């Protein structure tokens, strides 16, 4: 086994730090995944893994650690680069508290809408200019859990490859297709054959009472701002999620979960 990397000047370590910034992720077409479950899901999904990053000292000697070591060895045998770091260095470059000792640099870019297959039973969620990457990652995870067909990002939306989004998705990023539309007009043109349900606090129809004819796209706006009037007008039906109490809004990922189910 190769010597453990101890220097923060190592190219792999420097690349991990570089990819923490969105502009570099866009330029390089790569991002970092951290944690045993997300990395394992990336491998099982056949993601384009540039480098597996392992800290053997953090993995320990449990049966789970042996399984990870076997997976890493299998990937190395088919040509995937493996970088082994000391536990101390891995902890310094990790974006997580109590790092697990496993990460990966994965190649990936967000494709256009043509990449999303539509079937008669499809259910998509479309997100207009949402800014919180943690919410985005949770919505991707919820889409996976609820059997969603894909997530569409409209306009200047959060980056699904942001560390917070990758962490919140818990590996679902590798199971749920994510695509981008430049603006609402592009999305609505693509969704012409779908039922588009828009969400508004002012809608007359409760989401409990609405009909959800498939194929379907659930269209949500950013917390606070919601959907602009012209985007609302482009949908087939507006629904609201009733609220009581003093809160002015609910978490976007919670709203998406309610609508999905």
Short mmCIF file of C-alpha atoms in Angstrom, two decimals:
data_model
loop_
_atom_site.label_atom_id
_atom_site.label_comp_id
_atom_site.label_asym_id
_atom_site.label_seq_id
_atom_site.Cartn_x
_atom_site.Cartn_y
_atom_site.Cartn_z
CA UNK A 1 0.00 0.00 0.00
CA UNK A 2 1.25 3.49 -0.84
CA UNK A 3 2.52 5.78 1.89
CA UNK A 4 -0.08 7.94 3.61
CA UNK A 5 -0.35 11.53 2.41
CA UNK A 6 0.55 13.93 5.21
CA UNK A 7 0.95 17.28 3.44
CA UNK A 8 -1.80 19.79 2.70
CA UNK A 9 0.24 20.75 -0.37
CA UNK A 10 -0.58 17.40 -2.00
CA UNK A 11 -2.45 17.94 -5.31
CA UNK A 12 -5.44 15.83 -4.25
CA UNK A 13 -5.84 17.76 -1.00
CA UNK A 14 -5.51 21.07 -2.82
CA UNK A 15 -8.14 19.93 -5.34
CA UNK A 16 -10.57 19.01 -2.56
CA UNK A 17 -10.23 22.52 -1.16
CA UNK A 18 -10.54 24.13 -4.58
CA UNK A 19 -13.80 22.31 -5.29
CA UNK A 20 -15.39 23.83 -2.20
CA UNK A 21 -16.05 26.90 -4.38
CA UNK A 22 -18.86 26.89 -6.92
CA UNK A 23 -16.92 28.64 -9.66
CA UNK A 24 -14.24 25.97 -9.53
CA UNK A 25 -16.83 23.17 -9.53
CA UNK A 26 -18.36 24.67 -12.66
CA UNK A 27 -15.01 25.12 -14.36
CA UNK A 28 -13.68 21.69 -13.44
CA UNK A 29 -16.91 19.73 -13.82
CA UNK A 30 -16.23 17.97 -10.53
CA UNK A 31 -17.31 18.03 -6.89
CA UNK A 32 -16.52 16.37 -3.57
CA UNK A 33 -18.65 13.74 -1.84
CA UNK A 34 -17.98 12.89 1.80
CA UNK A 35 -19.27 10.10 3.99
CA UNK A 36 -19.53 6.34 3.74
CA UNK A 37 -23.12 6.07 2.49
CA UNK A 38 -22.93 8.84 -0.15
CA UNK A 39 -19.61 7.60 -1.54
CA UNK A 40 -20.84 4.01 -1.59
CA UNK A 41 -23.98 5.09 -3.45
CA UNK A 42 -21.85 7.00 -5.95
CA UNK A 43 -19.85 3.86 -6.62
CA UNK A 44 -22.94 1.65 -6.91
CA UNK A 45 -24.59 4.17 -9.25
CA UNK A 46 -21.59 4.07 -11.57
CA UNK A 47 -20.71 7.72 -11.03
CA UNK A 48 -17.60 8.98 -12.78
CA UNK A 49 -15.22 8.87 -9.83
CA UNK A 50 -11.98 10.74 -10.35
CA UNK A 51 -10.40 9.89 -6.98
CA UNK A 52 -11.37 7.95 -3.88
CA UNK A 53 -9.93 9.56 -0.75
CA UNK A 54 -9.45 7.28 2.25
CA UNK A 55 -8.14 7.78 5.77
CA UNK A 56 -7.51 4.21 7.01
CA UNK A 57 -6.91 5.44 10.55
CA UNK A 58 -10.42 6.90 10.73
CA UNK A 59 -12.14 3.87 9.24
CA UNK A 60 -10.96 1.61 12.06
CA UNK A 61 -10.99 -2.19 11.95
CA UNK A 62 -14.71 -3.04 12.16
CA UNK A 63 -16.50 -5.34 9.71
CA UNK A 64 -17.92 -2.23 8.06
CA UNK A 65 -14.40 -0.86 7.63
CA UNK A 66 -13.31 -4.13 6.03
CA UNK A 67 -16.22 -3.84 3.61
CA UNK A 68 -15.16 -0.30 2.69
CA UNK A 69 -11.58 -1.44 2.23
CA UNK A 70 -12.79 -4.17 -0.10
CA UNK A 71 -14.83 -1.69 -2.13
CA UNK A 72 -11.87 0.68 -2.37
CA UNK A 73 -9.57 -2.15 -3.46
CA UNK A 74 -12.06 -3.24 -6.12
CA UNK A 75 -12.28 0.30 -7.48
CA UNK A 76 -8.51 0.62 -7.46
CA UNK A 77 -8.23 -2.65 -9.38
CA UNK A 78 -10.34 -1.26 -12.22
CA UNK A 79 -8.28 1.91 -12.48
CA UNK A 80 -9.86 4.38 -10.08
CA UNK A 81 -7.23 6.53 -8.41
CA UNK A 82 -7.06 6.12 -4.62
CA UNK A 83 -5.43 8.68 -2.31
CA UNK A 84 -4.77 7.59 1.27
CA UNK A 85 -4.51 10.36 3.86
CA UNK A 86 -3.59 10.43 7.51
CA UNK A 87 -6.59 10.83 9.79
CA UNK A 88 -5.34 14.22 10.94
CA UNK A 89 -5.04 15.59 7.39
CA UNK A 90 -8.41 14.12 6.34
CA UNK A 91 -10.07 15.79 9.32
CA UNK A 92 -8.53 19.13 8.37
CA UNK A 93 -9.85 19.09 4.83
CA UNK A 94 -13.21 17.50 5.64
CA UNK A 95 -16.33 19.65 5.67
CA UNK A 96 -17.87 17.42 8.36
CA UNK A 97 -17.56 17.11 12.10
CA UNK A 98 -16.36 13.65 13.05
CA UNK A 99 -15.34 12.67 9.49
CA UNK A 100 -15.80 9.04 8.51
CA UNK A 101 -12.54 8.67 6.60
CA UNK A 102 -14.05 8.22 3.14
CA UNK A 103 -14.58 10.81 0.41
CA UNK A 104 -14.50 11.02 -3.37
CA UNK A 105 -13.95 13.52 -6.10
CA UNK A 106 -16.68 12.88 -8.67
CA UNK A 107 -16.94 14.30 -12.15
CA UNK A 108 -20.33 15.73 -13.04
CA UNK A 109 -22.22 18.60 -14.65
CA UNK A 110 -25.91 19.49 -14.56
CA UNK A 111 -27.52 18.57 -17.90
CA UNK A 112 -30.41 20.23 -19.69
CA UNK A 113 -34.06 19.20 -19.67
CA UNK A 114 -33.63 16.86 -22.63
CA UNK A 115 -31.83 14.47 -20.27
CA UNK A 116 -35.01 13.80 -18.27
CA UNK A 117 -37.09 10.87 -19.53
CA UNK A 118 -40.84 11.39 -19.22
CA UNK A 119 -43.21 8.44 -18.76
CA UNK A 120 -46.99 8.41 -18.19
CA UNK A 121 -46.35 8.02 -14.43
CA UNK A 122 -43.59 10.62 -14.04
CA UNK A 123 -43.61 13.03 -11.10
CA UNK A 124 -41.03 15.82 -11.16
CA UNK A 125 -40.37 18.67 -8.78
CA UNK A 126 -39.27 21.99 -10.30
CA UNK A 127 -37.62 24.64 -8.14
CA UNK A 128 -37.60 28.27 -9.24
CA UNK A 129 -34.51 30.23 -8.13
CA UNK A 130 -34.17 28.53 -4.77
CA UNK A 131 -31.08 29.67 -2.89
CA UNK A 132 -30.54 27.24 0.00
CA UNK A 133 -28.36 24.24 -0.99
CA UNK A 134 -29.33 22.35 2.16
CA UNK A 135 -33.00 22.54 1.19
CA UNK A 136 -32.11 21.43 -2.33
CA UNK A 137 -30.25 18.39 -1.08
CA UNK A 138 -33.13 17.44 1.21
CA UNK A 139 -35.61 17.79 -1.66
CA UNK A 140 -33.47 15.49 -3.81
CA UNK A 141 -33.43 12.97 -0.96
CA UNK A 142 -37.21 13.27 -0.56
CA UNK A 143 -37.72 12.83 -4.30
CA UNK A 144 -35.76 9.60 -4.10
CA UNK A 145 -37.77 8.37 -1.11
CA UNK A 146 -41.11 9.25 -2.74
CA UNK A 147 -40.30 7.74 -6.11
CA UNK A 148 -39.86 11.06 -7.88
CA UNK A 149 -38.67 11.06 -11.47
CA UNK A 150 -36.33 14.04 -11.28
CA UNK A 151 -35.60 17.53 -10.01
CA UNK A 152 -35.53 20.59 -12.25
CA UNK A 153 -33.62 23.73 -11.27
CA UNK A 154 -34.97 26.88 -12.90
CA UNK A 155 -32.93 30.04 -13.29
CA UNK A 156 -30.32 31.11 -10.74
CA UNK A 157 -30.82 28.20 -8.37
CA UNK A 158 -28.59 26.65 -5.71
CA UNK A 159 -25.88 24.24 -6.80
CA UNK A 160 -26.72 20.55 -6.22
CA UNK A 161 -22.96 19.90 -6.00
CA UNK A 162 -22.52 22.36 -3.14
CA UNK A 163 -21.14 20.50 -0.09
CA UNK A 164 -24.30 21.31 1.90
CA UNK A 165 -26.53 19.96 -0.87
CA UNK A 166 -24.45 16.82 -1.35
CA UNK A 167 -24.49 16.17 2.41
CA UNK A 168 -28.25 16.73 2.73
CA UNK A 169 -29.02 14.48 -0.23
CA UNK A 170 -27.37 11.52 1.60
CA UNK A 171 -26.36 9.93 -1.69
CA UNK A 172 -29.73 10.44 -3.41
CA UNK A 173 -27.98 12.82 -5.79
CA UNK A 174 -26.74 9.69 -7.57
CA UNK A 175 -30.21 8.15 -7.80
CA UNK A 176 -32.41 11.09 -8.84
CA UNK A 177 -31.83 12.88 -12.15
CA UNK A 178 -31.25 16.63 -11.77
CA UNK A 179 -31.53 18.98 -14.75
CA UNK A 180 -31.45 22.72 -15.32
CA UNK A 181 -33.72 25.12 -17.21
CA UNK A 182 -32.38 28.57 -18.00
CA UNK A 183 -35.70 30.26 -17.19
CA UNK A 184 -39.40 29.53 -16.58
CA UNK A 185 -40.22 29.80 -20.29
CA UNK A 186 -37.84 26.95 -21.11
CA UNK A 187 -39.27 24.82 -18.32
CA UNK A 188 -42.91 25.45 -19.27
CA UNK A 189 -42.21 24.65 -22.92
CA UNK A 190 -40.62 21.35 -21.88
CA UNK A 191 -43.54 20.64 -19.50
CA UNK A 192 -46.22 21.24 -22.12
CA UNK A 193 -47.29 17.59 -21.96
CA UNK A 194 -47.30 17.48 -18.15
CA UNK A 195 -49.76 18.70 -15.53
CA UNK A 196 -47.98 21.62 -13.86
CA UNK A 197 -49.08 22.25 -10.28
CA UNK A 198 -47.91 25.61 -8.93
CA UNK A 199 -47.82 26.57 -5.28
CA UNK A 200 -49.04 29.80 -3.72
CA UNK A 201 -50.22 30.86 -0.27
CA UNK A 202 -53.03 32.74 -2.05
CA UNK A 203 -54.33 29.76 -4.03
CA UNK A 204 -57.97 28.82 -3.54
CA UNK A 205 -57.43 25.07 -3.74
CA UNK A 206 -55.91 23.20 -0.81
CA UNK A 207 -53.24 20.70 -1.78
CA UNK A 208 -55.37 18.04 -0.05
CA UNK A 209 -58.24 18.67 -2.49
CA UNK A 210 -56.30 18.94 -5.75
CA UNK A 211 -56.14 16.32 -8.47
CA UNK A 212 -52.65 15.26 -9.51
CA UNK A 213 -52.96 13.89 -13.03
CA UNK A 214 -49.74 12.32 -14.25
CA UNK A 215 -47.28 12.94 -15.79
CA UNK A 216 -46.86 15.76 -13.34
CA UNK A 217 -44.53 18.57 -12.35
CA UNK A 218 -44.75 20.23 -8.93
CA UNK A 219 -43.45 23.78 -9.26
CA UNK A 220 -42.22 25.56 -6.12
CA UNK A 221 -40.58 28.94 -5.55
CA UNK A 222 -37.97 30.11 -3.10
CA UNK A 223 -38.88 30.57 0.55
CA UNK A 224 -40.21 34.06 1.14
CA UNK A 225 -40.37 35.14 -2.51
CA UNK A 226 -42.49 32.26 -3.80
CA UNK A 227 -43.35 32.07 -7.49
CA UNK A 228 -43.71 35.22 -9.62
CA UNK A 229 -47.20 35.93 -10.99
CA UNK A 230 -46.23 35.16 -14.59
CA UNK A 231 -44.86 31.76 -13.56
CA UNK A 232 -47.99 31.00 -11.54
CA UNK A 233 -50.08 31.85 -14.58
CA UNK A 234 -48.16 29.30 -16.64
CA UNK A 235 -49.28 26.35 -14.55
CA UNK A 236 -52.45 24.27 -14.81
CA UNK A 237 -53.53 24.53 -11.18
CA UNK A 238 -52.47 26.56 -8.13
CA UNK A 239 -52.52 24.90 -4.72
CA UNK A 240 -51.79 26.07 -1.19
CA UNK A 241 -50.67 24.22 1.91
CA UNK A 242 -52.85 25.49 4.77
CA UNK A 243 -51.07 26.98 7.76
CA UNK A 244 -52.03 27.88 11.30
CA UNK A 245 -49.97 29.49 14.03
CA UNK A 246 -47.72 32.51 13.72
CA UNK A 247 -45.13 31.34 11.19
CA UNK A 248 -45.25 33.25 7.91
CA UNK A 249 -43.86 30.38 5.85
CA UNK A 250 -42.68 26.78 6.14
CA UNK A 251 -39.42 25.20 5.14
CA UNK A 252 -39.29 24.61 1.39
CA UNK A 253 -38.14 21.02 1.70
CA UNK A 254 -41.06 20.28 4.04
CA UNK A 255 -43.49 21.76 1.50
CA UNK A 256 -41.95 19.64 -1.25
CA UNK A 257 -42.27 16.53 0.91
CA UNK A 258 -45.95 17.18 1.61
CA UNK A 259 -46.67 17.66 -2.09
CA UNK A 260 -44.68 14.60 -3.18
CA UNK A 261 -46.60 12.32 -0.86
#
